[in-house]
CSV table of C-alpha atoms in Angstrom, one decimal:
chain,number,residue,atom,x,y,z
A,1,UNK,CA,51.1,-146.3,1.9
A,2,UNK,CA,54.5,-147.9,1.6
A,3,UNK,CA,56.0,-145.4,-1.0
A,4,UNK,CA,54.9,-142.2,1.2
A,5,UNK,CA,56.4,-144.0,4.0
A,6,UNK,CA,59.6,-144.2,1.9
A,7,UNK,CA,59.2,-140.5,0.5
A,8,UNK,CA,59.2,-139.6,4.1
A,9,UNK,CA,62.4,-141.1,4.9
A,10,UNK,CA,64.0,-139.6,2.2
A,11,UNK,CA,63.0,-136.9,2.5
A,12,UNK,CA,64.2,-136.2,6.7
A,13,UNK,CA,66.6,-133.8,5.8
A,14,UNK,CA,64.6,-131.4,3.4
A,15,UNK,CA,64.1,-129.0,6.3
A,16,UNK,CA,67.5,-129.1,7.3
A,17,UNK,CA,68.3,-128.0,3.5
A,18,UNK,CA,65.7,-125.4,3.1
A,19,UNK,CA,64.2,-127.2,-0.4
A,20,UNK,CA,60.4,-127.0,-0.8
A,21,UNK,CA,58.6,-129.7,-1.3
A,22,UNK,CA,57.6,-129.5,-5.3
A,23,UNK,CA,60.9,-129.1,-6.3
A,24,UNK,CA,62.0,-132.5,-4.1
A,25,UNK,CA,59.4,-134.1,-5.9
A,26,UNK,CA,60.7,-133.2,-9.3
A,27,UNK,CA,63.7,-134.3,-7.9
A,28,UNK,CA,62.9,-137.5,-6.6
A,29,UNK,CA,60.7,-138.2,-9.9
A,30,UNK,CA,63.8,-137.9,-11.5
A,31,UNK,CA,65.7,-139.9,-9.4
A,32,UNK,CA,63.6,-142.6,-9.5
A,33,UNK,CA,63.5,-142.9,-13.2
A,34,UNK,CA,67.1,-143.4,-13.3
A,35,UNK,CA,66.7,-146.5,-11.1
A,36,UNK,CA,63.7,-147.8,-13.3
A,37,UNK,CA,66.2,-147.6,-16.2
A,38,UNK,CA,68.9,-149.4,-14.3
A,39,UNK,CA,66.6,-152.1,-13.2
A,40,UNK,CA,64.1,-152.7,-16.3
A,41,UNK,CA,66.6,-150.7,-19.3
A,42,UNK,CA,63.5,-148.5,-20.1
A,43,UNK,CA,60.9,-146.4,-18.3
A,44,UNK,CA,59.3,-145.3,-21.4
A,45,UNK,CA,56.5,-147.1,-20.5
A,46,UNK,CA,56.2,-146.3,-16.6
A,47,UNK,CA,54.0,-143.5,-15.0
A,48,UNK,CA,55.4,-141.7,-12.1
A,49,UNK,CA,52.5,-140.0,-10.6
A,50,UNK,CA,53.4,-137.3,-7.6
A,51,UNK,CA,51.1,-135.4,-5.4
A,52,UNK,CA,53.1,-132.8,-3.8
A,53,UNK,CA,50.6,-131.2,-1.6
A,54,UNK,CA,50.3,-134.9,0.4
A,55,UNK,CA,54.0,-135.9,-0.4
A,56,UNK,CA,52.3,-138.8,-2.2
A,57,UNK,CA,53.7,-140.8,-4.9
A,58,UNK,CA,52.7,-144.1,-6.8
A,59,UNK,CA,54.8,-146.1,-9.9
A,60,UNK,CA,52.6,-147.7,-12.3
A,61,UNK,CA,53.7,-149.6,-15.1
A,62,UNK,CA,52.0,-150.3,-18.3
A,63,UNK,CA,52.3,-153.5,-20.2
A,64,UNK,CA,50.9,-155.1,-23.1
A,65,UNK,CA,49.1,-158.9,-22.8
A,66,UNK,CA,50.5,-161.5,-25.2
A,67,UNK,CA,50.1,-164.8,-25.8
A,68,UNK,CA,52.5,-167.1,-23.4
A,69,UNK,CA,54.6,-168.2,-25.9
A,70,UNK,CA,55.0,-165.0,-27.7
A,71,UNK,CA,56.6,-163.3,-25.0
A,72,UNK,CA,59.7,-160.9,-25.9
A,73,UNK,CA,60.2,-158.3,-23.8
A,74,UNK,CA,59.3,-158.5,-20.9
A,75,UNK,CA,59.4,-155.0,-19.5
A,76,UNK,CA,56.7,-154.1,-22.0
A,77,UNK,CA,54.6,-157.7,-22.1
A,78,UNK,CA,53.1,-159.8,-19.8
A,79,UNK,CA,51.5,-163.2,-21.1
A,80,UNK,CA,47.6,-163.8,-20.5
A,81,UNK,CA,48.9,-166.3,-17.9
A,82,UNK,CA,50.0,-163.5,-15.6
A,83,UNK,CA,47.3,-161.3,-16.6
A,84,UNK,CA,44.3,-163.0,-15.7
A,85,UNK,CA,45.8,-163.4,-12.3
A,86,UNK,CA,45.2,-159.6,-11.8
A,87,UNK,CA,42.0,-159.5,-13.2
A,88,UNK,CA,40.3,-162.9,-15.1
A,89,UNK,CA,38.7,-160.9,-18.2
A,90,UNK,CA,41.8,-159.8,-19.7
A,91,UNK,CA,42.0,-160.4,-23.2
A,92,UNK,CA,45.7,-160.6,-25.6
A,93,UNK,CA,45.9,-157.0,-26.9
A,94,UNK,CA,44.5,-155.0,-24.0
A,95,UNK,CA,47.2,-153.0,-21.8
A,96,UNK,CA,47.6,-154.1,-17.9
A,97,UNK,CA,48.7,-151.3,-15.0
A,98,UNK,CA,50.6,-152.9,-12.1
A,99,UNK,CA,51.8,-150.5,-9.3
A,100,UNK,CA,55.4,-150.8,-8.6
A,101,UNK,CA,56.3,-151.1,-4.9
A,102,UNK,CA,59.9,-149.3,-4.1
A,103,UNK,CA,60.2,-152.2,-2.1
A,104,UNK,CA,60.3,-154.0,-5.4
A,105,UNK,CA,63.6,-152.5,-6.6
A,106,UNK,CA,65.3,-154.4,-4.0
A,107,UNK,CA,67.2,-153.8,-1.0
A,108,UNK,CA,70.9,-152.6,-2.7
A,109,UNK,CA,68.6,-150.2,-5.7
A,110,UNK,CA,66.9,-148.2,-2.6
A,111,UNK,CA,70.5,-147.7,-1.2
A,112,UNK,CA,71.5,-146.1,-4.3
A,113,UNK,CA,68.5,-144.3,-4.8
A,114,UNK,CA,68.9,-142.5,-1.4
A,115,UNK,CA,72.3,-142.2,-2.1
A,116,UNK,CA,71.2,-140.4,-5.6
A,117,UNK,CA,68.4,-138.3,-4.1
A,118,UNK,CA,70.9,-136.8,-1.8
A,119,UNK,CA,73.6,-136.0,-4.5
A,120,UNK,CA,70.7,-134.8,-6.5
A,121,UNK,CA,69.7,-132.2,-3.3
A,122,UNK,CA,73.4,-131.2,-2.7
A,123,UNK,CA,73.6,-130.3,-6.0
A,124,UNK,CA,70.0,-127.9,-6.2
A,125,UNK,CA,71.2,-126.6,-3.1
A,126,UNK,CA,74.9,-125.9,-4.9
A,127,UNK,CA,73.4,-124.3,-7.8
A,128,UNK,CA,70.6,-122.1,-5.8
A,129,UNK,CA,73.8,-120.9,-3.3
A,130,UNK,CA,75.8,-120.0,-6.3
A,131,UNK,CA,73.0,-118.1,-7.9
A,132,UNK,CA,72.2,-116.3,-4.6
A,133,UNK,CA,75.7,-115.0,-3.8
A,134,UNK,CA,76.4,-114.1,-7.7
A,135,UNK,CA,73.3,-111.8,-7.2
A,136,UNK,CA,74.9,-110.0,-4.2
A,137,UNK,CA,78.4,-109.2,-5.3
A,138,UNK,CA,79.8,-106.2,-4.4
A,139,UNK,CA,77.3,-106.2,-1.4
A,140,UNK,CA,77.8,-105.6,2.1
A,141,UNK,CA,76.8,-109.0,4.1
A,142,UNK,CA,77.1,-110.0,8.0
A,143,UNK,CA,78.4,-113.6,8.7
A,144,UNK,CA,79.2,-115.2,12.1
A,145,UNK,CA,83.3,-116.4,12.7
A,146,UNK,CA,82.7,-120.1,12.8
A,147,UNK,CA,86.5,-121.1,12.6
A,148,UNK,CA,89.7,-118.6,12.9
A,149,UNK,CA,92.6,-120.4,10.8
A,150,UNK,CA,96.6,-118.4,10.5
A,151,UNK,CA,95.4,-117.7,6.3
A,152,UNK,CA,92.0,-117.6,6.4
A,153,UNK,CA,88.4,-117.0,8.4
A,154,UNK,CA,85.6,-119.1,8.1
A,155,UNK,CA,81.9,-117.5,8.7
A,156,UNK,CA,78.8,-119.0,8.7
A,157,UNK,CA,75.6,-116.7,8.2
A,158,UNK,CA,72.1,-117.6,9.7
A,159,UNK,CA,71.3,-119.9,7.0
A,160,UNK,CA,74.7,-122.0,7.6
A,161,UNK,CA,76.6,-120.9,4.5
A,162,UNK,CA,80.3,-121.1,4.5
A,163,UNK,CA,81.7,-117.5,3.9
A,164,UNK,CA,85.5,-117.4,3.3
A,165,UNK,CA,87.8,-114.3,4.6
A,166,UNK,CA,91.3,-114.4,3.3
A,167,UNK,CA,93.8,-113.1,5.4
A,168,UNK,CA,95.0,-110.8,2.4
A,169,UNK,CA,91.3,-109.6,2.4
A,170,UNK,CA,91.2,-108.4,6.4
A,171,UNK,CA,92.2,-104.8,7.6
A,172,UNK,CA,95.8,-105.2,9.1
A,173,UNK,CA,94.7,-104.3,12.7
A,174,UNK,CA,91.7,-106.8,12.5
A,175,UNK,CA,91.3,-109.6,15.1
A,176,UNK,CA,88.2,-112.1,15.4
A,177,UNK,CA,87.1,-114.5,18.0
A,178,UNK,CA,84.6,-117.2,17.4
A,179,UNK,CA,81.4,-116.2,17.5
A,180,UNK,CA,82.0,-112.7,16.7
A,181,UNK,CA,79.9,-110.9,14.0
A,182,UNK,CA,81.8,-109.6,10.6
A,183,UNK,CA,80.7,-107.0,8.2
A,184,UNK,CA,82.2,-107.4,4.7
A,185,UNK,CA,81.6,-106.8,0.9
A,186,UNK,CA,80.7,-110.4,-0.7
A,187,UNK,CA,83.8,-109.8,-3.7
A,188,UNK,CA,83.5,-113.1,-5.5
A,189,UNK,CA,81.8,-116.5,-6.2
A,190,UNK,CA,83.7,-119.3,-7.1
A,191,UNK,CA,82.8,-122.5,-7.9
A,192,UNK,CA,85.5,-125.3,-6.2
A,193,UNK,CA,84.5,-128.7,-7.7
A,194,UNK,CA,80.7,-128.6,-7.9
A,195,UNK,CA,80.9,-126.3,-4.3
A,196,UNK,CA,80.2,-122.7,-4.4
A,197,UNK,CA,83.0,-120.4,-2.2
A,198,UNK,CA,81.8,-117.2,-1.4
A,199,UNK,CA,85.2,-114.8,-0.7
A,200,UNK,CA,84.3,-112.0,1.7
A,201,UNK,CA,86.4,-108.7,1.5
A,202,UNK,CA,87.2,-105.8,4.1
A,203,UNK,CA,89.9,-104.2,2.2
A,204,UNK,CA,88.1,-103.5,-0.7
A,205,UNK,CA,87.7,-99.8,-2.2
A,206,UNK,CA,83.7,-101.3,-2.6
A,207,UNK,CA,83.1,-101.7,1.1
A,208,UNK,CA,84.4,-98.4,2.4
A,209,UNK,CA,81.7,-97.0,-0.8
A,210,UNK,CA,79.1,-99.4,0.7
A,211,UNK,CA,79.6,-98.6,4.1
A,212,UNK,CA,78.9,-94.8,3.0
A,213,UNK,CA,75.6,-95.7,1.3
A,214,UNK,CA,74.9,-97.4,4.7
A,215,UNK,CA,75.5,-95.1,7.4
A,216,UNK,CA,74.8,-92.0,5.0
A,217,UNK,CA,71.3,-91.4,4.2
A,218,UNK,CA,71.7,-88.6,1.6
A,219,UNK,CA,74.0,-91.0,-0.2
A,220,UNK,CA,71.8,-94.1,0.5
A,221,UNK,CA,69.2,-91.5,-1.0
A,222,UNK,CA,71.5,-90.6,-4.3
A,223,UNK,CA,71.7,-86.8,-2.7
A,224,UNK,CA,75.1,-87.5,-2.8
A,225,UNK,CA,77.6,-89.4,-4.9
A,226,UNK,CA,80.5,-91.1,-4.2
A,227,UNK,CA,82.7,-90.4,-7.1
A,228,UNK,CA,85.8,-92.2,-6.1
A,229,UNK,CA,87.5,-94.3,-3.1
A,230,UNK,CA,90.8,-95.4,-2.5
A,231,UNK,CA,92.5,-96.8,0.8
A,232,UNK,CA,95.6,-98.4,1.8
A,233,UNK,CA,93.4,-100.3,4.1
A,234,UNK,CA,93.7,-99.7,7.9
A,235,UNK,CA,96.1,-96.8,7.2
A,236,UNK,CA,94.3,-94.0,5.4
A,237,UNK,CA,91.5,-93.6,2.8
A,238,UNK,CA,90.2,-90.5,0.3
A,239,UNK,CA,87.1,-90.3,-0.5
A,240,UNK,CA,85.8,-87.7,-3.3
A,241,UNK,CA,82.1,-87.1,-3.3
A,242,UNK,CA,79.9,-84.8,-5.1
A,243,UNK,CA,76.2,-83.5,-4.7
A,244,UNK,CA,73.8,-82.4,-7.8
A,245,UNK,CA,71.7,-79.8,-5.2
A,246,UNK,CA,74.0,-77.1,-4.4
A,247,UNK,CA,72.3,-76.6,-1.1
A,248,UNK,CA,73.8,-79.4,0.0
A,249,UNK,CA,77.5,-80.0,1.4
A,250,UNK,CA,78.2,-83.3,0.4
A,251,UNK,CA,81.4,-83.0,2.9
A,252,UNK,CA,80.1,-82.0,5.8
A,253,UNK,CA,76.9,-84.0,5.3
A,254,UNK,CA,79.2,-86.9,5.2
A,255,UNK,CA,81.4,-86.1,8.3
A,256,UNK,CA,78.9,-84.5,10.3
A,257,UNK,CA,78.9,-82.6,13.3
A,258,UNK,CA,82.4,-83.0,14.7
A,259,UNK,CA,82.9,-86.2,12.8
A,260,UNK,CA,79.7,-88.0,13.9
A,261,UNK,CA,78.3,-89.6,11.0
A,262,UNK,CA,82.1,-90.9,9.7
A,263,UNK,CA,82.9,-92.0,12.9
A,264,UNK,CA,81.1,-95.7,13.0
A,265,UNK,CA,82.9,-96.2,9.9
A,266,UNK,CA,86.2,-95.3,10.8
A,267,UNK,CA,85.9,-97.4,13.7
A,268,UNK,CA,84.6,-100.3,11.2
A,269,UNK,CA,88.1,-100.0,9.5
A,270,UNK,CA,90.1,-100.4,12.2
A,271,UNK,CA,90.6,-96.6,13.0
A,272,UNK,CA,91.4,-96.0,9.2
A,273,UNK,CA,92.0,-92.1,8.8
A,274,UNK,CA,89.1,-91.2,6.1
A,275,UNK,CA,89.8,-88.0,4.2
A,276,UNK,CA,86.5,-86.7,2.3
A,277,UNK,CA,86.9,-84.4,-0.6
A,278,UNK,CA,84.8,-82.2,-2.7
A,279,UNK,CA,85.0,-83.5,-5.9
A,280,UNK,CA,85.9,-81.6,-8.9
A,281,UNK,CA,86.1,-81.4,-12.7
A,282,UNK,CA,89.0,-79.1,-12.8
A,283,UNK,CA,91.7,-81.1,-12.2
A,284,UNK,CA,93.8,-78.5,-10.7
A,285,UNK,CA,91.4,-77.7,-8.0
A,286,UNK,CA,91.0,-81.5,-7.7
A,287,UNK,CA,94.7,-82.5,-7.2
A,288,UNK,CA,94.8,-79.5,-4.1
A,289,UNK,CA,91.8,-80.9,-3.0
A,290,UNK,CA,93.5,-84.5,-2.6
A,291,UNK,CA,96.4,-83.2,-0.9
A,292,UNK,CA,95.0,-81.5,1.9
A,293,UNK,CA,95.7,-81.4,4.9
A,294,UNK,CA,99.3,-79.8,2.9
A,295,UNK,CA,98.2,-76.4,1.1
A,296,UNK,CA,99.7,-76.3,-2.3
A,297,UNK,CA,101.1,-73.2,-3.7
A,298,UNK,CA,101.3,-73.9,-7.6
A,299,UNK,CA,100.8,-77.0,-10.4
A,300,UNK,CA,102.1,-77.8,-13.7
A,301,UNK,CA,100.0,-80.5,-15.4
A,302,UNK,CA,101.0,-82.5,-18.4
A,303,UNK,CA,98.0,-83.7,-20.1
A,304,UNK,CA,99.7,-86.0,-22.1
A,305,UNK,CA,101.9,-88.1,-19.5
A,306,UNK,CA,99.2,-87.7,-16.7
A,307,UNK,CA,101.5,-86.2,-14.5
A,308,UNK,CA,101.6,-83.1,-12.5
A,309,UNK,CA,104.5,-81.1,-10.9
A,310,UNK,CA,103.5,-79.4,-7.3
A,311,UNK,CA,104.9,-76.6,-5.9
A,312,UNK,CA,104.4,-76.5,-2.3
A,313,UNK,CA,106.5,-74.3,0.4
A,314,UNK,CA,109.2,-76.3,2.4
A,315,UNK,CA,107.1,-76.9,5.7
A,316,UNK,CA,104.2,-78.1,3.4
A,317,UNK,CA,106.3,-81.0,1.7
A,318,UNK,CA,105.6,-83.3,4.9
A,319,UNK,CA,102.1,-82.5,5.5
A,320,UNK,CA,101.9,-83.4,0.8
A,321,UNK,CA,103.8,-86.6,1.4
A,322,UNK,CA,102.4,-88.0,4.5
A,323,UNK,CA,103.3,-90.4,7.0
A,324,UNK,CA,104.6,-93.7,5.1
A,325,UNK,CA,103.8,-91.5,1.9
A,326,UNK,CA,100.1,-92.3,1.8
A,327,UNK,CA,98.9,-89.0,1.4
A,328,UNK,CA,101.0,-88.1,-1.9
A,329,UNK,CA,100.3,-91.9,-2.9
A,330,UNK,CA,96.1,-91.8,-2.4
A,331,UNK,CA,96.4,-88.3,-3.8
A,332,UNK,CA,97.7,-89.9,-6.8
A,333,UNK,CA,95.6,-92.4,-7.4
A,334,UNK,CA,92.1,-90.5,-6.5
A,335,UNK,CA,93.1,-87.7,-9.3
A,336,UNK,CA,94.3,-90.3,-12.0
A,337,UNK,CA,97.6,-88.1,-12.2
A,338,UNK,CA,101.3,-89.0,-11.3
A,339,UNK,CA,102.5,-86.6,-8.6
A,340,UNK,CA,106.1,-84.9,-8.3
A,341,UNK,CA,106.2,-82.7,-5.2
A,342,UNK,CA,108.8,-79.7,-5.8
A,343,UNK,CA,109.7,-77.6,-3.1
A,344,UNK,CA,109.7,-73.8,-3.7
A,345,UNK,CA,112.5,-73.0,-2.0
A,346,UNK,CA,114.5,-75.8,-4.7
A,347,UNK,CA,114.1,-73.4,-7.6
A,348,UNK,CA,115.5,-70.1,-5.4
A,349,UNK,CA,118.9,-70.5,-6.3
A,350,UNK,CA,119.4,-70.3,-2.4
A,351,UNK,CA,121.4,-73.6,-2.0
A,352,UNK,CA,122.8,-74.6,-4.9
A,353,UNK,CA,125.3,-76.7,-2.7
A,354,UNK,CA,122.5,-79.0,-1.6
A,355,UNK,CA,123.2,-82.8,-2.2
A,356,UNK,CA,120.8,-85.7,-3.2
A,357,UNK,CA,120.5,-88.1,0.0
A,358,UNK,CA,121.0,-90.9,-2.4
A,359,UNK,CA,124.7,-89.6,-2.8
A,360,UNK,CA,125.2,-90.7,0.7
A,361,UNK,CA,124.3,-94.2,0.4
A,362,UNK,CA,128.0,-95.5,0.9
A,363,UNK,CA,127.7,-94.5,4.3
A,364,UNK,CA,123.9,-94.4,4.7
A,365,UNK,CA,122.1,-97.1,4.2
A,366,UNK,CA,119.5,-97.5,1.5
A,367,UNK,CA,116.4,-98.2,4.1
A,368,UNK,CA,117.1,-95.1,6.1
A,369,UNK,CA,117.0,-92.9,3.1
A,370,UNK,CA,113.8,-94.6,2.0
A,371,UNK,CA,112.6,-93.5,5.5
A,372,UNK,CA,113.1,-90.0,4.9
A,373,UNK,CA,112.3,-90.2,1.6
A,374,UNK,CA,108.7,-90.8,3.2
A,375,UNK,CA,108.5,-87.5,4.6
A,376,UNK,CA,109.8,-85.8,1.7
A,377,UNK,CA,113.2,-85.3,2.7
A,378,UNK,CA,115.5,-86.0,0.0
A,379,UNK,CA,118.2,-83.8,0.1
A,380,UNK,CA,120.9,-83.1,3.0
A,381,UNK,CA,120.0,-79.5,3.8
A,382,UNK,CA,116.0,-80.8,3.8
A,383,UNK,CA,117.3,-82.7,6.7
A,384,UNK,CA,119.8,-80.6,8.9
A,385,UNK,CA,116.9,-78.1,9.1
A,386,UNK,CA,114.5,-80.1,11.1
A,387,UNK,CA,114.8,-81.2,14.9
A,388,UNK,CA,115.8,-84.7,15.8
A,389,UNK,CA,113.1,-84.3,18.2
A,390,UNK,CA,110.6,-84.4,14.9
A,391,UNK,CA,112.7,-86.6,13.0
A,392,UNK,CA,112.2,-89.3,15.6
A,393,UNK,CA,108.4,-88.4,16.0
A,394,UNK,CA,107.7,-88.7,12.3
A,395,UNK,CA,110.0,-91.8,10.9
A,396,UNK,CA,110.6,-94.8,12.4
A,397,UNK,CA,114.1,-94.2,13.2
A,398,UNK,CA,115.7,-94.6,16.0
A,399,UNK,CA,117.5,-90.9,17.6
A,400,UNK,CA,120.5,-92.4,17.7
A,401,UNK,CA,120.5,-93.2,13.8
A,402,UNK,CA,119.1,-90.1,13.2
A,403,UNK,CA,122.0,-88.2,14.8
A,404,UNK,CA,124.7,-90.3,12.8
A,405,UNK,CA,122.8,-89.4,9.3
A,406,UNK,CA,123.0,-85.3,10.3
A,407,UNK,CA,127.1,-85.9,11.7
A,408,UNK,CA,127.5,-87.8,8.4
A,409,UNK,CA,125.8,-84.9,6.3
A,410,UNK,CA,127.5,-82.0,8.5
A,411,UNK,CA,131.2,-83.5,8.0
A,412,UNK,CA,129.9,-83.0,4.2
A,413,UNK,CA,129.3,-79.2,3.9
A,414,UNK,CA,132.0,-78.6,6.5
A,415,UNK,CA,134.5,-80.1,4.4
């Protein structure tokens, strides 16, 4: 049949777009009534009949007979004339059915059609994508690198979609070749134009929780809950977790045996340092908790201000504030509470000459303080005690800076 020989052709790239076949025929039904209106102004009074199972199809329209010279509208009459030359015992009155060839639209109206039909598609298949990646938000997903641009990474997944990875949403330390695989969190949907994008994320607190639920059974199993996650991401991560079955150590269970259940997610992360902690509801033991490795002697919390003084011994303030000052930072932000570390030995009375580093920045410049403000050395005597040795292993300062800061600071108390 001719139309079936046209549904085919419009229908070559159906497989290509994963649509099943009923739903192309409710498309093309509706397609083809748009070009009925174009070409007759009505299809009130045309029957599209579609059987999907055969990818069959047939146009019939219906028209009343009238008298020749009482024709008017000729979309919806046909004289006797005409009538009788389809079937010689019509009568004025009775209603005629006429199939309607495709063919009969003409040449330029079957271009559009096509052209219609495949808008029509793009757009199901726009709608359906959108749907689908809405549903998974927040999800880990595995996309192929298709394309690696300076700002951005394009994926592809096995059914061809288009996954976006912003540069701002990759692990610092990350680096992708064509063709590699990529685990992320799918983090948003947004429509562009009538176009989904899907946005992938590796940075996000989410995927480091997912990756958990993943590679951990016990949380995968709800053993175990993750409470809370934060990262700086690539650097270092905190993680508290929590168990309702007090036979279980939601820790340990987590690491395992000497780190082997973490491990395959550290090394997802780029080598991220992952710090898991035994979550708490007393918010003392909790803040302690989040500062390990550095063992804290005392706090002072203020309810109100949600901030928290912490006492730690001088050789602790380091280990508190961590390299860069992520540990104090993460700490901060796991407990929900401000942190102020305060050494012990600050309140002895024992060096009441000690100067603020900041004092110094007329001959110190304002970047080297911050750098051992990092470490938690703020003051000159903080300073002079340590080794340059250490200093140079623990900032990013060169020894030779490091040794004009401590002549600086020495020509201070000697004078």
């Amino acid at each position: 049949m001719e139309n079936l020989a046209l549904i085919d052709s419009f229908s070559e790239f159906k497989d290509d777009k994963l649509i099943d076949r009923v739903t192309l025929m409710a498309i093309l039904e509706d397609v083809f009534r748009n070009a009925l209106k174009k070409k007759y102004g009505s299809d009130d009074n045309f029957d599209i009949i579609i059987n999907p199972d055969k990818g069959d199809m047939e146009i019939w329209r219906r028209r009343v007979i009238v008298a020749d010279e009482d024709l008017d509208f000729e979309n919806e009459e046909i004289t006797l004339t005409e009538a009788r030359k389809i079937e010689a015992d019509f009568e004025i009155g009775e209603e005629v059915s006429e199939e309607v060839k495709l063919i009969d639209l003409g040449r330029r109206a079957i271009l559009a059609l096509r052209q219609n039909l495949i808008s029509k598609i793009h757009e199901h298949d726009n709608t359906n994508l959108y749907k689908q990646f809405k549903d998974i938000i927040g999800d880990i997903y595995t996309a192929e690198v298709h394309h690696v641009r300076p700002r951005v990474v394009i994926l592809v997944d096995d059914e061809g979609n288009e996954i976006v990875l912003p540069k701002e949403k990759q692990i610092p330390s990350d680096f992708f070749r064509k063709g590699d695989n990529v685990r992320g969190i799918i983090e948003s949907v947004e429509l562009k134009g009538n176009k989904p994008q899907i946005i992938m994320s590796r940075t996000s607190e989410k995927f480091l929780e997912k990756l958990f639920e993943q590679e951990i059974p016990e949380v995968f199993d709800g053993l175990i809950n993750v409470k809370n996650v934060v990262r700086i991401p690539g650097e270092k991560a905190k993680v508290a977790v929590d168990s309702y079955d007090d036979r279980i150590d939601p820790v340990g269970a987590c690491v395992g045996m000497k780190g082997s259940r973490i491990h395959g997610i550290v090394r997802e992360l780029g080598n991220e340092n992952i710090d898991v902690i035994n979550y708490t509801s007393n918010i003392q033991l909790y803040i302690t908790r989040a500062l390990s490795p550095a063992k804290v002697s005392s706090i002072k919390i203020n309810e109100e201000t949600k901030r928290a003084e912490v006492f730690l011994k001088l050789e602790e303030v380091s280990k508190a504030i961590g390299r860069g000052g992520h540990n104090i930072k993460l700490a901060g932000l796991l407990t929900g509470y401000e942190l102020d570390v305060i050494r012990e030995g600050d309140l002895a009375g024992g060096e009441d000459d000690d100067v603020e580093l900041t004092e110094f920045s007329d001959e110190i410049e304002g970047w080297v303080i911050e750098e051992f403000a990092k470490i938690g050395l703020d003051t000159a005597r903080s300073i002079l005690k340590q080794e340059v040795d250490d200093l140079v292993r623990r900032t990013d300062l060169e020894e030779e800076t490091i040794q004009d800061v401590m002549r600086i600071l020495k020509e201070e108390f000697d004078s």
